Coordinates of C-alpha atoms in Angstrom, one line a residue:
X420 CA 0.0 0.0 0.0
X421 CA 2.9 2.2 -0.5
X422 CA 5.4 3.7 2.1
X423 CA 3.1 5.9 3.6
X424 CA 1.2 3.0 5.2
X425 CA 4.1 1.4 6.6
X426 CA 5.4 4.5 7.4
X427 CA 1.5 5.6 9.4
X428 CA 2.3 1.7 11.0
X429 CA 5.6 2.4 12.5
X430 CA 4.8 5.5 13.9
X431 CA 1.9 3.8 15.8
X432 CA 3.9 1.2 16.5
X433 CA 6.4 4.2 18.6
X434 CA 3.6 5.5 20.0
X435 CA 2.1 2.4 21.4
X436 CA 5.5 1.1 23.3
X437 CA 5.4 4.9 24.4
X438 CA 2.1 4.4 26.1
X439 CA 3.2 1.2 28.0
X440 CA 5.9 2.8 29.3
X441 CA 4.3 5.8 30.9
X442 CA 1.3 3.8 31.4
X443 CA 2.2 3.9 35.2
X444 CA 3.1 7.5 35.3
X445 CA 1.1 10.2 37.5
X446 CA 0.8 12.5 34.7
X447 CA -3.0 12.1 33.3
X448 CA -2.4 15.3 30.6
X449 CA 0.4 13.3 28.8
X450 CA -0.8 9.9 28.8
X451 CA -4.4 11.4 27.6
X452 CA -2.6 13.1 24.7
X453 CA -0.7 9.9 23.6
X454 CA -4.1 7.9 24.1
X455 CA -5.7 10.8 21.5
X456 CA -2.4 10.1 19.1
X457 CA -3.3 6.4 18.7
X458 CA -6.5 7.3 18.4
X459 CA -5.7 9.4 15.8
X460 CA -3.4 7.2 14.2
X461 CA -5.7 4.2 13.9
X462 CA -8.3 6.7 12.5
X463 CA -5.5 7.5 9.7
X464 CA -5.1 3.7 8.9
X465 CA -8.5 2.5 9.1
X466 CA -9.3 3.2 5.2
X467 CA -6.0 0.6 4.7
X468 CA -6.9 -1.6 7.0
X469 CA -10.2 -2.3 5.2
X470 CA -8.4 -2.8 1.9
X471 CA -6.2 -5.1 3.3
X472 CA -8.6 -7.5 5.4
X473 CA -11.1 -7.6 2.0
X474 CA -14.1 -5.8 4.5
X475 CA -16.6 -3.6 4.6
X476 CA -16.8 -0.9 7.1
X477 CA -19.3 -1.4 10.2
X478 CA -21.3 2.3 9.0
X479 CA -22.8 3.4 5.7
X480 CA -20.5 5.9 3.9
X481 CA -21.9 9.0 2.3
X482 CA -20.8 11.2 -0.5
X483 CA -21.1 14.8 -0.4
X484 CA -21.2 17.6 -3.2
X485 CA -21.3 20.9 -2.3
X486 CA -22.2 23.5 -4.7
X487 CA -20.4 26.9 -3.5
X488 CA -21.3 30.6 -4.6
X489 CA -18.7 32.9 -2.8
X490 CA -16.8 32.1 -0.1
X491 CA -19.4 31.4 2.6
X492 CA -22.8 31.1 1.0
X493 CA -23.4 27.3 0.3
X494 CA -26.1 27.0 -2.8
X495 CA -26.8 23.5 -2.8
X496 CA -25.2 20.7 -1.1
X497 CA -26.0 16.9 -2.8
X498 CA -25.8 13.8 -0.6
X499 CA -25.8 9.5 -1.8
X500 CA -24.6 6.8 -0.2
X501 CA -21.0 6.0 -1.4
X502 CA -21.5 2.3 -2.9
X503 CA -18.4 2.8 -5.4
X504 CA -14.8 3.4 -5.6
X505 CA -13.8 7.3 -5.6
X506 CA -12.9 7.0 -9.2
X507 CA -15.8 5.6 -10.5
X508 CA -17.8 8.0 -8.3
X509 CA -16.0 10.7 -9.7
X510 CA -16.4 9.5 -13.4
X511 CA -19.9 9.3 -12.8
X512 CA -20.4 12.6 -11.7
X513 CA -17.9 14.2 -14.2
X514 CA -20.6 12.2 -17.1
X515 CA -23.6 13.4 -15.1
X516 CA -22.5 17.1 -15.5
X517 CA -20.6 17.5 -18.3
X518 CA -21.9 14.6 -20.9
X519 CA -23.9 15.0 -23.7
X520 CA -23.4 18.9 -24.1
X521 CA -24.9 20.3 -27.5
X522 CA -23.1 23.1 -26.8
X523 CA -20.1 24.7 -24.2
X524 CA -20.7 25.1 -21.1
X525 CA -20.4 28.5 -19.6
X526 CA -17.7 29.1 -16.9
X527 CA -17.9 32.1 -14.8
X528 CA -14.4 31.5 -13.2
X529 CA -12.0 28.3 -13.8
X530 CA -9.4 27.9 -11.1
X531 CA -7.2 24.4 -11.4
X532 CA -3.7 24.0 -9.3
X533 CA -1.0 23.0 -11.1
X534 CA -0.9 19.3 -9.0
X535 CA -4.8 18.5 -10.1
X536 CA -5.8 15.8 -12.5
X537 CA -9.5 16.9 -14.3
X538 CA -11.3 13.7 -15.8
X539 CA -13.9 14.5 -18.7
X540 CA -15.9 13.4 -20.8
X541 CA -14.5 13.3 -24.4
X542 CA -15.4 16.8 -26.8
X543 CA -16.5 18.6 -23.7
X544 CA -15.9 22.7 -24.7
X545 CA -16.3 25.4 -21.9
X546 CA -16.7 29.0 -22.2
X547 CA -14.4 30.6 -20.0
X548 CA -14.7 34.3 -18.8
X549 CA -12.1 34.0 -15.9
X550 CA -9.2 32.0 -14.9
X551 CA -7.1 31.6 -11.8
X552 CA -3.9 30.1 -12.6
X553 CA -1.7 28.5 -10.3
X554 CA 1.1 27.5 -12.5
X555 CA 3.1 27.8 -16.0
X556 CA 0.7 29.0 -18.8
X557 CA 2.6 27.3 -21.6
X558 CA 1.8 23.8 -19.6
X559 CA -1.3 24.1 -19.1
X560 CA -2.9 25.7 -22.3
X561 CA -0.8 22.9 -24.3
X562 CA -2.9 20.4 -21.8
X563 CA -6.3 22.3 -21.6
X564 CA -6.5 23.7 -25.3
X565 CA -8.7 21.3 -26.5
X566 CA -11.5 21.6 -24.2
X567 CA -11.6 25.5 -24.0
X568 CA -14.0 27.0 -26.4
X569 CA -12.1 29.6 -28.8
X570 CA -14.2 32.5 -28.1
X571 CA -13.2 32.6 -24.5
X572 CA -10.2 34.6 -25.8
X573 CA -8.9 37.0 -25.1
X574 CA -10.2 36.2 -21.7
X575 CA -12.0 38.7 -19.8
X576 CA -10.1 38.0 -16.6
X577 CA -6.8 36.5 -16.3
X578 CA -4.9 36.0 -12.7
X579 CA -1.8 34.3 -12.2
X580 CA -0.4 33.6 -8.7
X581 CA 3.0 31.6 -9.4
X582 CA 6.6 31.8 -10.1
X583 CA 6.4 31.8 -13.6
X584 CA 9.4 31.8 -16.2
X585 CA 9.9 35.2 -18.0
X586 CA 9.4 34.0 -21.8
X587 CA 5.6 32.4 -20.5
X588 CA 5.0 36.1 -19.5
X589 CA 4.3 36.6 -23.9
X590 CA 2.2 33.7 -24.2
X591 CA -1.0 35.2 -26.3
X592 CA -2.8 34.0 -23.7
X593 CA -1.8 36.4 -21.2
X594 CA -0.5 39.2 -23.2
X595 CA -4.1 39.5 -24.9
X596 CA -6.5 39.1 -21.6
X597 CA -8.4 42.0 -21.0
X598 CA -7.7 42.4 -17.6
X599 CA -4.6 40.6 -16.0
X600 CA -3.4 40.6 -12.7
X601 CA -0.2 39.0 -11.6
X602 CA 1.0 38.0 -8.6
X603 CA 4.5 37.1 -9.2
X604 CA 7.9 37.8 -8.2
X605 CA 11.3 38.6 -10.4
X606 CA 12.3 39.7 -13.9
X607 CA 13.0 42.6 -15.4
X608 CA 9.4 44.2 -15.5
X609 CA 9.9 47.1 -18.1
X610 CA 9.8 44.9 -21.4
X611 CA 6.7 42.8 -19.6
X612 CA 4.6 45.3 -19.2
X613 CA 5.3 46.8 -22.2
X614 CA 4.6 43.8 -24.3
X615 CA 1.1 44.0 -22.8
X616 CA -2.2 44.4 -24.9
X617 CA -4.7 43.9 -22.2
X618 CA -6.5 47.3 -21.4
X619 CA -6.3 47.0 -17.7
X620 CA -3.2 45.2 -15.8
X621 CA -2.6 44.9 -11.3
X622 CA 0.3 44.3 -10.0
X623 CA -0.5 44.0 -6.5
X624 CA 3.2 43.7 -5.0
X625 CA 5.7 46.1 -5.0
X626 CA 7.8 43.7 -7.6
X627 CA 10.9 46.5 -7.0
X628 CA 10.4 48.1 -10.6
X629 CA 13.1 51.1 -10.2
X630 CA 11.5 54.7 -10.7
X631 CA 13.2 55.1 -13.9
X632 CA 11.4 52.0 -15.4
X633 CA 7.8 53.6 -14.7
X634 CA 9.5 56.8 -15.8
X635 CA 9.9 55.1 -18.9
X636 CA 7.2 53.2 -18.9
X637 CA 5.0 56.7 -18.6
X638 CA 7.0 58.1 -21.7
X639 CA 6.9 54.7 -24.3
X640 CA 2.9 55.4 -23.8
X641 CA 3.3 59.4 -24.5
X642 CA 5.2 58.5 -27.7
X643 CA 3.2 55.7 -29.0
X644 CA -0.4 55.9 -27.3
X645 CA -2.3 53.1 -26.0
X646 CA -6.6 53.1 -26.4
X647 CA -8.5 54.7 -24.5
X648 CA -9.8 53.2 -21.0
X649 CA -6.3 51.7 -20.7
X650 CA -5.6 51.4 -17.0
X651 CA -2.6 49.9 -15.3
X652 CA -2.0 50.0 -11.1
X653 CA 1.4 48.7 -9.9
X654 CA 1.9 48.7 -6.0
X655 CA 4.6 50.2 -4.2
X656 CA 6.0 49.2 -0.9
X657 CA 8.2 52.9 0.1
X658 CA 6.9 56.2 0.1
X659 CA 10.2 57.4 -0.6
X660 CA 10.1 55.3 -3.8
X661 CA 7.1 56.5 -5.3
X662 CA 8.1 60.7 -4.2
X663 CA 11.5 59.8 -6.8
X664 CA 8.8 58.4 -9.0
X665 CA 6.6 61.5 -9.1
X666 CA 9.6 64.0 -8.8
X667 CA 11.1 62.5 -11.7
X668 CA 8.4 62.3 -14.0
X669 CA 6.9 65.9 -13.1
X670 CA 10.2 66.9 -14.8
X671 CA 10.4 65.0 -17.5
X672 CA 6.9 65.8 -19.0
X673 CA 6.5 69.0 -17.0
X674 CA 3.3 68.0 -15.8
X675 CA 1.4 69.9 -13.1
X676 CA 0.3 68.2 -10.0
X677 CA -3.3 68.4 -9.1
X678 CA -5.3 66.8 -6.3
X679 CA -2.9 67.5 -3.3
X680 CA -0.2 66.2 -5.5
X681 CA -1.7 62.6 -6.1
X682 CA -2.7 63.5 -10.1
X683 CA -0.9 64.5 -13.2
X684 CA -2.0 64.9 -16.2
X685 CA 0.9 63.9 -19.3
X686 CA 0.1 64.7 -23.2
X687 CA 0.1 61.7 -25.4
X688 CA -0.9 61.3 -29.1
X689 CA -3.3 63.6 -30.6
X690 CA -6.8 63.4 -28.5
X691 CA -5.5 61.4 -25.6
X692 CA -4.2 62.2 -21.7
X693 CA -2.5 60.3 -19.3
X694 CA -3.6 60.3 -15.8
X695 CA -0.8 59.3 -13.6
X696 CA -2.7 59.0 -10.1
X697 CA -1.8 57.9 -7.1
X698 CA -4.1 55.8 -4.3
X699 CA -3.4 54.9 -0.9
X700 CA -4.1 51.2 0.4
X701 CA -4.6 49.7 3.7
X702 CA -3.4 46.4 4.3
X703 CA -2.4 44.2 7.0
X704 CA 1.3 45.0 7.1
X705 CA 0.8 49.0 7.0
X706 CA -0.1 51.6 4.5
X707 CA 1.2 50.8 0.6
X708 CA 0.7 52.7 -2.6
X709 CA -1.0 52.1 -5.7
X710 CA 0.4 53.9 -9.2
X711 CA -2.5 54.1 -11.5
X712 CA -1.6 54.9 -15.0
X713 CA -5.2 55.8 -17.1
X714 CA -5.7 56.7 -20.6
X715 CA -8.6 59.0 -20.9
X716 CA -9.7 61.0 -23.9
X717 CA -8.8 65.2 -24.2

């Protein structure tokens, strides 16, 4: 049953030569909490120890499936008697919601780890509006391609919470969602985000761009536009950090500071502005900023 079990077995075996030789000893609190380990323990093996002896258990398992909307309201929650192995239960339900589609099926949000295995059944197609990845996107489009309908792209949502390789960072995947939102670590951030399409981009950790990067960043979007509605908000960690930031680009473009110093407006191509504001954030660790860059018509 694999080195776990024997592994699960050993340790109980410890425990329960432990126990007989306190078994004598005045201290209740420490022989209750080895009692509780065994316990415990035998709990752990019990599953094993049915597989191995051929039996059935002495109670009537049930399967649940919990349908979730949010992160505390339950919707529905489905309950049958478990009479089949997990992977035939899980075949079965996989067929019962997803076989026999005329058409894709409409996904709100897809969110798979990078460890999961997904059985379907075969010409399956969902429409996918959002997806949380936790992983490389290469890997798993080459893997999931086939059962995402085409006109989910570009997606309309796009997070990605992993250390990620810098050439995955241009996958058309990413570079085309409409709204992406990274939460990764590394690189040399200049030539990412300017490879970008997506109209709105968050950055929500200080990723330690230096101020001449968004100083450049600011001017390569002066020079050669981007649409209107184009917004892009990068944290930052040090005060002192975005003041360079804002000092140097007042400079550069000349721009006048407006709002208590927390807006300026830069020229860009012929019948568009810049709007380089800046937000304060509350979080656990203490007060961070957020750079908003926002292309808005003249």
């Amino acid at each position: 049953m694999g080195d776990w079990y024997q592994q699960i077995k050993n340790e109980l075996s410890e425990l329960k030569l432990e126990y007989q030789r306190i078994k004598d000893h005045p201290d209740e609190f420490q022989k209750q909490r080895l009692a509780e380990k065994i316990s415990t323990t035998l709990y752990c093996l019990e599953p094993y120890s049915y597989i191995q002896d051929d039996s059935a258990p002495d109670f009537v398992p049930y399967l649940q499936l919990v349908i979730q909307h949010g992160a505390h309201h339950v919707k529905r929650t489905e309950r049958t008697e478990y009479r089949v192995k997990l992977h035939e239960m899980a075949k079965y339900l996989t067929s019962k919601f997803f076989g026999n589609r005329r058409h894709s099926i409409i996904v709100k949000r897809l969110y798979i780890k990078e460890d999961i295995i997904i059985r379907l059944p075969r010409d399956v197609q969902f429409f996918i509006q959002e997806w949380r990845l936790d992983g490389v996107m290469t890997q798993a489009y080459n893997e999931m391609h086939q059962i995402i309908d085409r006109r989910s792209f570009p997606l309309k949502h796009l997070r990605i919470r992993s250390r990620v390789p810098f050439h995955d960072l241009s996958h058309p995947v990413i570079r085309d969602a409409r709204h992406l939102e990274l939460v990764v670590f590394g690189f040399n951030w200049l030539p990412v985000i300017l490879n970008l399409q997506c109209k709105t981009f968050h950055l929500p950790i200080d990723v330690r761009m230096p101020p001449r990067d968004f100083v450049s960043l600011i001017e390569h979007w002066a020079k050669f536009g981007k649409p209107i509605g184009t917004c892009y908000s990068l944290a930052i960690d040090s005060t002192s950090k975005l003041m360079k930031i804002l000092i140097k680009t007042s400079r550069k473009f000349k721009a006048k500071k407006k709002f208590g110093g927390r807006c300026m407006r830069i020229a860009s191509i012929p019948g568009r502005v810049i709007r380089v504001i800046v937000e304060r954030r509350f979080v656990e660790e203490g007060a961070k900023w957020m750079l908003k860059l926002e292309v808005v018509g003249v």
